[in-house]
Coordinates of C-alpha atoms (C1' of nucleotides) in Angstrom, one line a residue:
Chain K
X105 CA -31.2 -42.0 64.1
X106 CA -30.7 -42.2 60.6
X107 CA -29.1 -38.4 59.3
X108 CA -30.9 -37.1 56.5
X109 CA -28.7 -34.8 53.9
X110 CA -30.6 -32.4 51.5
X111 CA -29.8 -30.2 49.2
X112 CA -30.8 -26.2 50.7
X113 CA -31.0 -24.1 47.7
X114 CA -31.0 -20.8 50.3
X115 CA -27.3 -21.9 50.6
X116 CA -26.8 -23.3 47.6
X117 CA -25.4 -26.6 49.3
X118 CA -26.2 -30.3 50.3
X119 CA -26.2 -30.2 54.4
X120 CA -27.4 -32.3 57.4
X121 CA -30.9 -31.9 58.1
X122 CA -31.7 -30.9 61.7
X123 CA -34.7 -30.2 62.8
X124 CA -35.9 -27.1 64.9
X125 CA -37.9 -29.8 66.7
X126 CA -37.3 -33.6 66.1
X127 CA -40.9 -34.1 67.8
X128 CA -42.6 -31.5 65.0
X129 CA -41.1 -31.3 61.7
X130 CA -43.0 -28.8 59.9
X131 CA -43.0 -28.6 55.7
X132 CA -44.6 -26.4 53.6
X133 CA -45.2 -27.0 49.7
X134 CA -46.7 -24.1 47.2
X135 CA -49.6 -26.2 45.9
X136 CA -52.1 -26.1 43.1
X137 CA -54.0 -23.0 41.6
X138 CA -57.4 -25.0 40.9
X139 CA -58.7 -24.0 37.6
X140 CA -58.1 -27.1 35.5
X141 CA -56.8 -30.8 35.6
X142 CA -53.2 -31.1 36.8
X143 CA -50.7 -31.5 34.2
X144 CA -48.0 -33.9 34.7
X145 CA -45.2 -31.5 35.5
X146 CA -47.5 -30.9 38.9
X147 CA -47.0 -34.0 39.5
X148 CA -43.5 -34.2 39.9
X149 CA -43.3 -32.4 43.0
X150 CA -45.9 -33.7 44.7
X151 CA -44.4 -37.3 44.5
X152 CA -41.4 -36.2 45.3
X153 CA -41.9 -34.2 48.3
X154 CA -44.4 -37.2 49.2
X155 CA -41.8 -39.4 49.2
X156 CA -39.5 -37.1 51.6
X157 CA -42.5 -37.0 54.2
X158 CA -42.9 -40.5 53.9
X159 CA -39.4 -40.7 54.9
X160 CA -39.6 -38.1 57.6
X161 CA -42.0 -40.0 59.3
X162 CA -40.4 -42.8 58.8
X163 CA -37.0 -41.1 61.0
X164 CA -38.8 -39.1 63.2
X165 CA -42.1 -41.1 63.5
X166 CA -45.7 -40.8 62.0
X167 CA -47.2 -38.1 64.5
X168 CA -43.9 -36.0 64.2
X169 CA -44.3 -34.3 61.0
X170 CA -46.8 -31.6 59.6
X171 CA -46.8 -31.1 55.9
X172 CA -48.9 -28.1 54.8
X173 CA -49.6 -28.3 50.8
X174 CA -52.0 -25.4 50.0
X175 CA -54.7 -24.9 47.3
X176 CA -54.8 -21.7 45.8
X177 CA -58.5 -21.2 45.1
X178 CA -58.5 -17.1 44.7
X179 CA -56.5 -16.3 41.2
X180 CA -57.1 -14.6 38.0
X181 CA -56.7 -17.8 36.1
X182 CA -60.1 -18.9 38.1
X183 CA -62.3 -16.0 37.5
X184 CA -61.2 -16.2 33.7
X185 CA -62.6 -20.0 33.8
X186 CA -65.5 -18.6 35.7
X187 CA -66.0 -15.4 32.9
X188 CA -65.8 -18.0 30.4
X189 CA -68.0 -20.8 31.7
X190 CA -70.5 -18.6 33.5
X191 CA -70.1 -20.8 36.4
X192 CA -69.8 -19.9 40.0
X193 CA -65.9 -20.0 41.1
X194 CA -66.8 -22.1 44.2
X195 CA -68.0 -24.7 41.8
X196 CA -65.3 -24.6 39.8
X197 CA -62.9 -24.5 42.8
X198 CA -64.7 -27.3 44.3
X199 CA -64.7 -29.9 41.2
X200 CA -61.1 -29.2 40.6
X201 CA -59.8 -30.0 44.4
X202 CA -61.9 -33.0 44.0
X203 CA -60.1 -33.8 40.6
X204 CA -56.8 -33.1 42.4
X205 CA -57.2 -35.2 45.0
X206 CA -58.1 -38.5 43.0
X207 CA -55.4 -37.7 40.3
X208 CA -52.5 -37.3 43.2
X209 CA -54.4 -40.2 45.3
X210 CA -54.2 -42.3 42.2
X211 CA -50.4 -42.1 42.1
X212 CA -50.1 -43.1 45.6
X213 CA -49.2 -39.6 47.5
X214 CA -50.3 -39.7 50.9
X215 CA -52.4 -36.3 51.5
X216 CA -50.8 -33.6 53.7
X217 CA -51.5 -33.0 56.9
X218 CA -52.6 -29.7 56.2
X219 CA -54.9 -28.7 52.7
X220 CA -55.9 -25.0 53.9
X221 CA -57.5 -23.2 50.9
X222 CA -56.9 -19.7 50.9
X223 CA -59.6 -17.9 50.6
X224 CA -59.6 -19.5 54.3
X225 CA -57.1 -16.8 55.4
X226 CA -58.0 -14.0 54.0
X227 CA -58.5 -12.8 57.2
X228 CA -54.3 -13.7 58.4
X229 CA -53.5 -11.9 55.0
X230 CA -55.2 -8.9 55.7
X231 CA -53.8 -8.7 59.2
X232 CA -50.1 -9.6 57.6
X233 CA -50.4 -6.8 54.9
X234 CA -51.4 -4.4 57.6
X235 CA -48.3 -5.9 59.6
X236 CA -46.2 -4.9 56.9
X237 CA -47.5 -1.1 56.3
X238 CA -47.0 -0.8 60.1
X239 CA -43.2 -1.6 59.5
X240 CA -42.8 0.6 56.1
X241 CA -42.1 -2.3 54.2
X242 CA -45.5 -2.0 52.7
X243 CA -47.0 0.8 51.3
X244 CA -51.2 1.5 49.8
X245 CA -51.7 3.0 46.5
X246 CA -54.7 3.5 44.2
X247 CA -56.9 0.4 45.9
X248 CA -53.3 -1.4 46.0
X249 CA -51.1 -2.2 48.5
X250 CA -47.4 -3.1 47.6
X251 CA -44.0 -4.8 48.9
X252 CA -41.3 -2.3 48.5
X253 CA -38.7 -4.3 47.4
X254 CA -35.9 -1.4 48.1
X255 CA -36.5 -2.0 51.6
X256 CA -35.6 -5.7 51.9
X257 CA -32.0 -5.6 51.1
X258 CA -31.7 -9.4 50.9
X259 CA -34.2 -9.4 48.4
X260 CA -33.5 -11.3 45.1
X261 CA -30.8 -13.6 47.2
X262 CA -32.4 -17.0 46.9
X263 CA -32.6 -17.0 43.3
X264 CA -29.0 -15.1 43.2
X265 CA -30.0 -12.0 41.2
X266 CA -29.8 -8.6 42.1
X267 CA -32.4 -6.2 41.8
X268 CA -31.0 -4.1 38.8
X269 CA -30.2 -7.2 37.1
X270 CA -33.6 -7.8 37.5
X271 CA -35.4 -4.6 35.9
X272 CA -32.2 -4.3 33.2
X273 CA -33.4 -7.9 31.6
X274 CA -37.2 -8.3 32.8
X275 CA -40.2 -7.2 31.6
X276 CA -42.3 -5.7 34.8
X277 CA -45.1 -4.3 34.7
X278 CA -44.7 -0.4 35.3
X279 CA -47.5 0.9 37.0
X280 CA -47.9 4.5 38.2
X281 CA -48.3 3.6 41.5
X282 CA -45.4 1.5 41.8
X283 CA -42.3 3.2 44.0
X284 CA -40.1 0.7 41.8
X285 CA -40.7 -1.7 39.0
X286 CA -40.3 -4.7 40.8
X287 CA -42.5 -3.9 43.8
X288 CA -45.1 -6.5 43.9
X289 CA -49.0 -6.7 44.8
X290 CA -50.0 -8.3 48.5
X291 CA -53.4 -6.7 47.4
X292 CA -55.3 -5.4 44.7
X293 CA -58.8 -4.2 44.4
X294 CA -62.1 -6.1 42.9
X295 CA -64.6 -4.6 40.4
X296 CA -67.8 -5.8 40.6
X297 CA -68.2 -9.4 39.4
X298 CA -64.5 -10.1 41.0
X299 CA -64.3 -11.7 44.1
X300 CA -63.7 -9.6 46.5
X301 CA -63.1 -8.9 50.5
X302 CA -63.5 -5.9 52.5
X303 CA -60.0 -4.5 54.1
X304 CA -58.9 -1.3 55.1
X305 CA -57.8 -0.4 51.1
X306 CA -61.4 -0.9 50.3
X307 CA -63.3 -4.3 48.4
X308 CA -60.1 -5.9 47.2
X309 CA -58.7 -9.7 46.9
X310 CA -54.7 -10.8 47.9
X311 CA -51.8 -11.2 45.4
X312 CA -50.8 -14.0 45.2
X313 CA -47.3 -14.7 47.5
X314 CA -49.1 -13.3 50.2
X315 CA -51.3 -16.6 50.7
X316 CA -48.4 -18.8 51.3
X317 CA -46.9 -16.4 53.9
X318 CA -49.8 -16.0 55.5
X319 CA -51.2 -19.7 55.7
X320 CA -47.5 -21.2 56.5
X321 CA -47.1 -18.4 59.3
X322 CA -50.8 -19.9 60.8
X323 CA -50.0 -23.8 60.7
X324 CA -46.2 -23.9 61.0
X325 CA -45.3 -20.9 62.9
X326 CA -42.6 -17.7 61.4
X327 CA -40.0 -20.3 60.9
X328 CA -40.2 -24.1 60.2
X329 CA -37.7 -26.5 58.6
X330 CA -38.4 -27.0 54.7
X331 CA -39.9 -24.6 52.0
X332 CA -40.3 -27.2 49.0
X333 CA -41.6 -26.4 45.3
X334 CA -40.6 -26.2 41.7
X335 CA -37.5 -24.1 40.4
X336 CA -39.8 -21.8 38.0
X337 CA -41.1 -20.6 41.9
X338 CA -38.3 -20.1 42.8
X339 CA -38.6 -16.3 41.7
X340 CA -40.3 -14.5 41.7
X341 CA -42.7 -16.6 44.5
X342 CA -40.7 -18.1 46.6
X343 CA -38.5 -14.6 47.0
X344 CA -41.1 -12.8 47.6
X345 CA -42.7 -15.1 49.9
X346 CA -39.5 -15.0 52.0
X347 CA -39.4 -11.0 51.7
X348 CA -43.3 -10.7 53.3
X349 CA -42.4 -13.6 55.9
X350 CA -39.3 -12.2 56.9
X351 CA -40.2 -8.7 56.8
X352 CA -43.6 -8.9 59.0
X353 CA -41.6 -11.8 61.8
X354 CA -38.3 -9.9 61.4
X355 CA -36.9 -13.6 61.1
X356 CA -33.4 -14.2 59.7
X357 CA -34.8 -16.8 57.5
X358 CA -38.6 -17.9 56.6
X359 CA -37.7 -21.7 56.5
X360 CA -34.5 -23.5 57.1
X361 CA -34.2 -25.4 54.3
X362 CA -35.4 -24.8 50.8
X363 CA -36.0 -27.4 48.1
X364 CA -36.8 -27.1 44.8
X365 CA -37.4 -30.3 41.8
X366 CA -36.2 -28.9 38.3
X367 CA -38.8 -29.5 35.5
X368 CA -40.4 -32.3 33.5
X369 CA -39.8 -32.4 30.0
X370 CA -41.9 -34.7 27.6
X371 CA -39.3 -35.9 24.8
X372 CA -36.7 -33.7 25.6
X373 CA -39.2 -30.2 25.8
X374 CA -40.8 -28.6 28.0
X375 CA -44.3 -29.6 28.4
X376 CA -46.8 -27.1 26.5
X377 CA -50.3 -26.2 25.4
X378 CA -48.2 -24.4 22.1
X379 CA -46.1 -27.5 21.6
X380 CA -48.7 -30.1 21.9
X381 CA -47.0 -31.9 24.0
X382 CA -49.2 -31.0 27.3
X383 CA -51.4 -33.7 29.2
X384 CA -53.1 -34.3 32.5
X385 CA -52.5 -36.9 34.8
X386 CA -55.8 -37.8 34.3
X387 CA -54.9 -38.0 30.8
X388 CA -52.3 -40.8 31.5
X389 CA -55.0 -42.6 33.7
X390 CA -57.6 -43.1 31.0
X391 CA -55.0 -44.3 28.7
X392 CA -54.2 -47.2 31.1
X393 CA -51.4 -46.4 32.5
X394 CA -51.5 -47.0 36.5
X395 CA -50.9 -44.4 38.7
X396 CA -48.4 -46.5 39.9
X397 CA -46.6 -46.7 37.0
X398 CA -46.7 -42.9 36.3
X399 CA -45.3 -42.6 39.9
X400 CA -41.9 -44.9 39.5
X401 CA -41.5 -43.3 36.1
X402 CA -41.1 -39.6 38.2
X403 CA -38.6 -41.5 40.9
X404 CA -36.5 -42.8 38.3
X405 CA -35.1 -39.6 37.8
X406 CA -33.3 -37.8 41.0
X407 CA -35.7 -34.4 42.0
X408 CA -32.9 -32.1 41.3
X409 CA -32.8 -33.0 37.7
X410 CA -34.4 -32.0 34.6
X411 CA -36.6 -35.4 33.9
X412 CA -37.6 -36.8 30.4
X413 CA -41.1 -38.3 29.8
X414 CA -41.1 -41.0 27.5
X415 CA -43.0 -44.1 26.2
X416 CA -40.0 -46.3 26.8
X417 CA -40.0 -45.2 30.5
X418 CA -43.6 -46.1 30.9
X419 CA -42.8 -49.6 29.8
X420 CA -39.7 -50.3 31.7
X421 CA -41.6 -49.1 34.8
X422 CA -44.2 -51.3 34.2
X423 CA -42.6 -54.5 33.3
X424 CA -40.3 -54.1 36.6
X425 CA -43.6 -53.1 38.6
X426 CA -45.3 -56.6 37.2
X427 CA -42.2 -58.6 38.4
X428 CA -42.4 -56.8 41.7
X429 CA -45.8 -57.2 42.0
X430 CA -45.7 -60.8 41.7
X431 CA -42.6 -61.3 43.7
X432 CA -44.4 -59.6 46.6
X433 CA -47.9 -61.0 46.5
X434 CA -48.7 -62.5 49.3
X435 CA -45.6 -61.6 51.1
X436 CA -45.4 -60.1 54.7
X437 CA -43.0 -57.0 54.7
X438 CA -40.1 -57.2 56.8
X439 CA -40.6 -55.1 59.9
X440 CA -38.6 -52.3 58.6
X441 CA -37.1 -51.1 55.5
X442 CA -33.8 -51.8 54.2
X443 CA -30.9 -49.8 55.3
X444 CA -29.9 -49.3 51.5
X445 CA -32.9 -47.8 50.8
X446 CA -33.2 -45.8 53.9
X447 CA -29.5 -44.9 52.8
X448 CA -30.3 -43.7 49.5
X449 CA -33.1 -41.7 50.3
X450 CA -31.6 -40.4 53.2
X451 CA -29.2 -39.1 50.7
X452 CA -30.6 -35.5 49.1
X453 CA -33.9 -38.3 47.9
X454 CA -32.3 -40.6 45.6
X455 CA -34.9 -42.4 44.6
X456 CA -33.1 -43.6 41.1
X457 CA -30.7 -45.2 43.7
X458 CA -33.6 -46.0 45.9
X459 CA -35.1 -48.3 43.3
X460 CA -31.6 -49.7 42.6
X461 CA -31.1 -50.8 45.9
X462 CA -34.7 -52.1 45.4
X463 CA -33.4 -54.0 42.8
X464 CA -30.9 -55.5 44.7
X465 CA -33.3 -56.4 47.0
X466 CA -35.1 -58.3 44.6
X467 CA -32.1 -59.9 42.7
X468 CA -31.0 -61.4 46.3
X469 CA -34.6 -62.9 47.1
X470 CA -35.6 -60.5 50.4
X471 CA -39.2 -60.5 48.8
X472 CA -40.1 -59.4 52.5
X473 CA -37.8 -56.4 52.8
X474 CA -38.4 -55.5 49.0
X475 CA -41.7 -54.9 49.9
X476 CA -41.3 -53.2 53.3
X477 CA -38.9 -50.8 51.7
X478 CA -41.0 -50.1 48.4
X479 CA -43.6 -49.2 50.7
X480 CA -41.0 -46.2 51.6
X481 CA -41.3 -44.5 48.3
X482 CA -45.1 -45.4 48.2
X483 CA -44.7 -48.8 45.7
X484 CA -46.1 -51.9 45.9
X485 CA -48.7 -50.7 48.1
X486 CA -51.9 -52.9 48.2
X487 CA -54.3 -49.9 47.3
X488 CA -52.2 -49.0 43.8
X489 CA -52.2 -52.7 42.9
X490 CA -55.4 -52.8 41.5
X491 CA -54.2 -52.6 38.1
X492 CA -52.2 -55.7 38.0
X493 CA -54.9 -58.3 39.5
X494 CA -57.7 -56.7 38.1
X495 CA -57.3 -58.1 34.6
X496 CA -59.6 -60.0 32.9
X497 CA -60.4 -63.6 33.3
X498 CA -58.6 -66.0 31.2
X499 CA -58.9 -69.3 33.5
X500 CA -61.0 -70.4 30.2
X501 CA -58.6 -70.2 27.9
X502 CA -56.0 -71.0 30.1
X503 CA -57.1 -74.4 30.5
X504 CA -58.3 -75.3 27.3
X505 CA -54.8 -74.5 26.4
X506 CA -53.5 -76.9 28.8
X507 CA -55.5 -79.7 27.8
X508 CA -54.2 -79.4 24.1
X509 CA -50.7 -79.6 25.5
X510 CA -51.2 -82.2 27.2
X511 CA -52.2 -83.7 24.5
X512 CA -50.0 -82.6 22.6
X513 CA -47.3 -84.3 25.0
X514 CA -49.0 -87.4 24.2
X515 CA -49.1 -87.3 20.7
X516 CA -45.7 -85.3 19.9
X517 CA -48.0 -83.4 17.5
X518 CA -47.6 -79.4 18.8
X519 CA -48.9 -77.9 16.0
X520 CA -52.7 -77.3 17.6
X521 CA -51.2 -75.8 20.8
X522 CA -48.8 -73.2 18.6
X523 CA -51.8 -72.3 17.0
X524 CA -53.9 -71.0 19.7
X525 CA -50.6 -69.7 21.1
X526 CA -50.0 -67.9 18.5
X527 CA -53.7 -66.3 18.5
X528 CA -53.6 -65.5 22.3
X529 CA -50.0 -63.8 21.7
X530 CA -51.9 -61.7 19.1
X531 CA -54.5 -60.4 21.5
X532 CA -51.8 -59.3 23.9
X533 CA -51.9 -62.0 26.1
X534 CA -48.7 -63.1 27.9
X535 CA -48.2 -67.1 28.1
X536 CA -46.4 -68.9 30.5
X537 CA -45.9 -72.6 30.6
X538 CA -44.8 -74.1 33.5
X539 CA -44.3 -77.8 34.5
X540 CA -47.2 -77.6 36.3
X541 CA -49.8 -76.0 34.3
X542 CA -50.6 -72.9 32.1
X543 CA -50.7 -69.3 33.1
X544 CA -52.1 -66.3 31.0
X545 CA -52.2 -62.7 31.9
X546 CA -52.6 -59.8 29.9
X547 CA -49.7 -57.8 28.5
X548 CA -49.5 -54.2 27.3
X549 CA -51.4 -54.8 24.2
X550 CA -53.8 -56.8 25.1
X551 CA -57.2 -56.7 23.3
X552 CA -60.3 -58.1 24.5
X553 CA -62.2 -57.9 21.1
X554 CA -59.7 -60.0 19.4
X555 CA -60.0 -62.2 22.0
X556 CA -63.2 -62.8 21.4
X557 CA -62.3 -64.3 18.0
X558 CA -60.9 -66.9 19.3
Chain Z
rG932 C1' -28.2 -9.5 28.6
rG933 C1' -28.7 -11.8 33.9
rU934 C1' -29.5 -16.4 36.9
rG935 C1' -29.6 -21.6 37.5
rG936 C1' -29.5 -26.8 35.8
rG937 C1' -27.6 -30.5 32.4
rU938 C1' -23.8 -33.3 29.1
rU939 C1' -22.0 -40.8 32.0
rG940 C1' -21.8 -47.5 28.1
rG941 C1' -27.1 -48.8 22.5
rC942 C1' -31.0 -46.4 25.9
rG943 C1' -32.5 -44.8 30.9
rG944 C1' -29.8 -43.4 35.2
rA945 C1' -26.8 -43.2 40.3
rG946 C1' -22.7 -43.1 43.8
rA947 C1' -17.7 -42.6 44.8
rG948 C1' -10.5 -39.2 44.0
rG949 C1' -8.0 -45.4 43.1
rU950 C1' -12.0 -51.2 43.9
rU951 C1' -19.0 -54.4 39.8
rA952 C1' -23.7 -49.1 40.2
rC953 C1' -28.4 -50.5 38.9
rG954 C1' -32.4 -51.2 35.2
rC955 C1' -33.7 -52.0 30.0
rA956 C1' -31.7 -53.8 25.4
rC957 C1' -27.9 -56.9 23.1
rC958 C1' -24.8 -61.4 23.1
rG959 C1' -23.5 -66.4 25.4
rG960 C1' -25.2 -70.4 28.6
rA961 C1' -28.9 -73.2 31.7
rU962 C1' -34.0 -74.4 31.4
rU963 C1' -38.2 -75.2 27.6
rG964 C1' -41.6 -79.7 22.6
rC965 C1' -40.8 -74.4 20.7
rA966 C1' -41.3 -70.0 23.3
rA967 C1' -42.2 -66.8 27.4
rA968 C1' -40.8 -66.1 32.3
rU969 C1' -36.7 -67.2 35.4
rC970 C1' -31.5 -68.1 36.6
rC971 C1' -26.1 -67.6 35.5
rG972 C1' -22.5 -65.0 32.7
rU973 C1' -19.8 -61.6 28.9
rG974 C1' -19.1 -57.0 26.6
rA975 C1' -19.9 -51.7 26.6
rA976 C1' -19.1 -45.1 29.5
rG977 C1' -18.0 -40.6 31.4
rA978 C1' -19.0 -33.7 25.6
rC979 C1' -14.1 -31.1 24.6
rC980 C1' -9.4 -28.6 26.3
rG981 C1' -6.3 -27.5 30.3
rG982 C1' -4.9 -27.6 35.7
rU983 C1' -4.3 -30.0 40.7
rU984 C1' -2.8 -35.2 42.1
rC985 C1' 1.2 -40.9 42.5
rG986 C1' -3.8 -41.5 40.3
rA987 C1' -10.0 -37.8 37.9
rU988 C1' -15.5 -39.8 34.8
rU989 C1' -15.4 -37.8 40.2
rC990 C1' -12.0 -31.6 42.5
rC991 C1' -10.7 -26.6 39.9
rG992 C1' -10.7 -23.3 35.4
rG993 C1' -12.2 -22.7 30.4
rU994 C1' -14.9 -24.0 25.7
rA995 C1' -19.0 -26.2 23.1
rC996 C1' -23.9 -27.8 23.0
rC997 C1' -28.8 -28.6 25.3
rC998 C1' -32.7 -27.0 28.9
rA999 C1' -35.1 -23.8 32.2
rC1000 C1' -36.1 -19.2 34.9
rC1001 C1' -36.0 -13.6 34.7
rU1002 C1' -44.0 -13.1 32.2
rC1003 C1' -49.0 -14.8 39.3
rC1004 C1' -46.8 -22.2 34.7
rA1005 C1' -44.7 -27.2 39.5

RNA sequence: GGUGGGUUGGCGGAGAGGUUACGCACCGGAUUGCAAAUCCGUGAAGACCGGUUCGAUUCCGGUACCCACCUCCA
């Protein structure tokens, strides 16, 4: 059994993985608020954390692992989309889990076990809050029903801050009916054109940590084995989630392990409406670049690093991509990975070292086991390969060009096949020559309409 | 102010207390009508200051700079 090492940031160390149950491995990811087009920096995790179920299953075996990534379909951010578009929130809800599924699908993630949406489990939140009251770690005010955050003592310990820290340098919200500043919202109430769900504090809707204690409590149980999402969750979400969890299953801990990616940057800042600098995945994929490409680009950097975005990335990816991809093509995989890659992931996730080994793999010839063990971190899979074979048909040119060099051989006089050379070079076509023949395929600047010209 | 992350060769980016990371770029060679691609090879590092050690880029302490979180942004 290969042992898997990750980094637990509820101990603040790297440690063995073991599993409450080898036969069920049960993860949990905060997904997605649909309102809008993911960004790239949502991309990060889910790529990552696709890559460490991928390898899960790979240890403990296909049917052994539920992952649980969540959509978050009941938010403020949605009903100002709705307010502002005058359409219906399901639409709106609806479209954008579609968009999210065909921008992740596009950069290879595999989709979770589990999608619940949660106005799903309203119902499990209601009967969690109510959990909570009954226990006095909850209390209703004005419509409202709030955590008391003086009765968790271990609260603020995952993100290592203390709860006067806390209220000294933060600005909370100070509400009348709040015990304490930092007491936080399971449920608030809905005017009118809000949506809204009866409970026992009247027409109301659920903060927001309480969906991801509630929904992870239904499909993985009070305890499971990873909590997994971005650092900026990391409070005040993820705390809180671990205060309601904790609290209402009067658990030690809500999951076992807890891993969290740092941030993408995009040229050394953080991505940002204000700085210009913020796109979509979606974005990326109209521009041309494969999903696939995108996809390396995020493993080249390990998870618990702060990652840089750049154009120069995007073309080293996809130059070493190409090379793979023709390597590969036609190749059987291997019947199982190799162990240096299995090593490197197994390894807190290196992927940077993951695709190093792959390297390796390539340099020594195993085209077999480079593509069995690609197919670990979701590369070189026949569905993403679209882009590289689906270019346009140059067979025309190609041997028109061969029959001038031919030619050419024969007469020692080049100069006609440098000429058309240079015009294909031009319109981004890549040339090889070979003893046999003449290949063409298009490069990164290709142009079709100057093609034409010639 | 509090909390966390980062600083590695021209660039990207890992592991390891002592032995080549790896990739891209560059340079040299092979190959090529010339190229490209491919193959072989060379060079190049560890922010700064101290400490521990026979030996530290790797451990410990401090300094500087950068980034993020503390606002329902992954």
């Amino acid at each position: 059994m290969v042992e898997i090492s990750l980094t637990n940031t509820r101990i603040r160390k790297k440690e063995r993985f073991d599993p409450i149950d080898p036969k069920n491995i049960r993860v949990y990811a905060c997904g997605p608020t649909v309102y809008d087009r993911a960004h790239l920096g949502n991309a990060r995790p889910v790529v990552v954390f696709d890559v460490l179920f991928r390898l899960l299953r790979h240890v403990y075996g296909e049917d052994a692992v539920t992952y649980v990534r969540n959509f978050t379909d009941v938010d403020d951010k949605i009903n100002a989309r709705a307010a502002e578009t005058g359409r219906p929130i399901r639409d709106i809800t609806e479209e954008t889990i579609g968009w999210y599924h065909d921008d992740m699908d596009a950069l290879g993630a595999l989709r979770p076990t589990h999608e619940p949406r949660a106005t799903d489990y309203i119902a499990q939140m209601i009967a969690m809050i109510e959990d909570l009251i009954a226990k006095g770690f909850a209390y209703a005010a004005e419509g409202h029903v709030l955590f008391e955050v003086r009765k968790f003592p271990e609260y603020g310990r995952l993100s290592g801050r203390s709860l006067d820290d806390m209220i000294a340098g933060a600005r909370v919200e100070v509400a009348p009916y709040k015990r304490d500043p930092m007491d936080f919202v399971l449920w608030k109430p809905s005017s009118g054109d809000q949506p809204g769900w009866d409970s026992p504090w009247g027409h109301g809707r659920p903060g927001w940590h309480i969906e991801c204690s509630a929904m992870s409590a239904e499909l993985l149980g009070d305890v499971f084995d990873i909590h997994a999402g971005g650092i900026d969750l990391q409070f005040p979400h993820h705390e809180n989630e671990i205060a309601q969890s904790r609290c209402a299953h009067g658990s030690e801990v809500m999951a076992n392990v807890w891993l969290h990616n740092e941030m993408l940057q995009v040229e050394g800042k953080k991505m940002s409406k204000s700085l210009g600098n913020f796109f979509t995945v979606r974005d990326l994929l109209d521009q041309g670049i494969p999903g696939e490409v995108i996809r390396y680009v995020l493993l080249m950097t390990h998870y618990r690093k702060p990652m840089d975005w750049t154009a120069e990335k995007v073309r080293e990816a996809e130059a070493t991509l190409r090379k793979w991809r023709g390597l590969t093509e036609g190749i059987e995989p291997s019947a199982s990975p190799a162990p240096a890659v299995i090593a490197a992931l197994a390894d807190d996730l290196n992927t940077a070292g993951a695709i190093a080994a792959l390297h390796d793999l390539a340099k020594d010839g195993d085209i077999p086991a480079l593509k069995a063990s690609a197919a670990l971190v979701g590369l070189l899979d026949d569905r993403l390969g679209d882009w590289v074979a689906g270019g346009p048909d140059l067979a025309g040119f190609a041997a028109q060009l061969d029959a001038l060099r031919i030619a050419a051989k024969a007469s020692k006089d080049f100069s006609a096949v440098d000429a058309m050379k240079q015009k294909l070079t031009a319109a981004g076509v890549e040339i090889r020559m070979t003893a046999t023949g003449v290949e063409l395929s298009a490069g990164p600047g290709f142009s079709a309409a100057e093609l034409e010209q010639i």
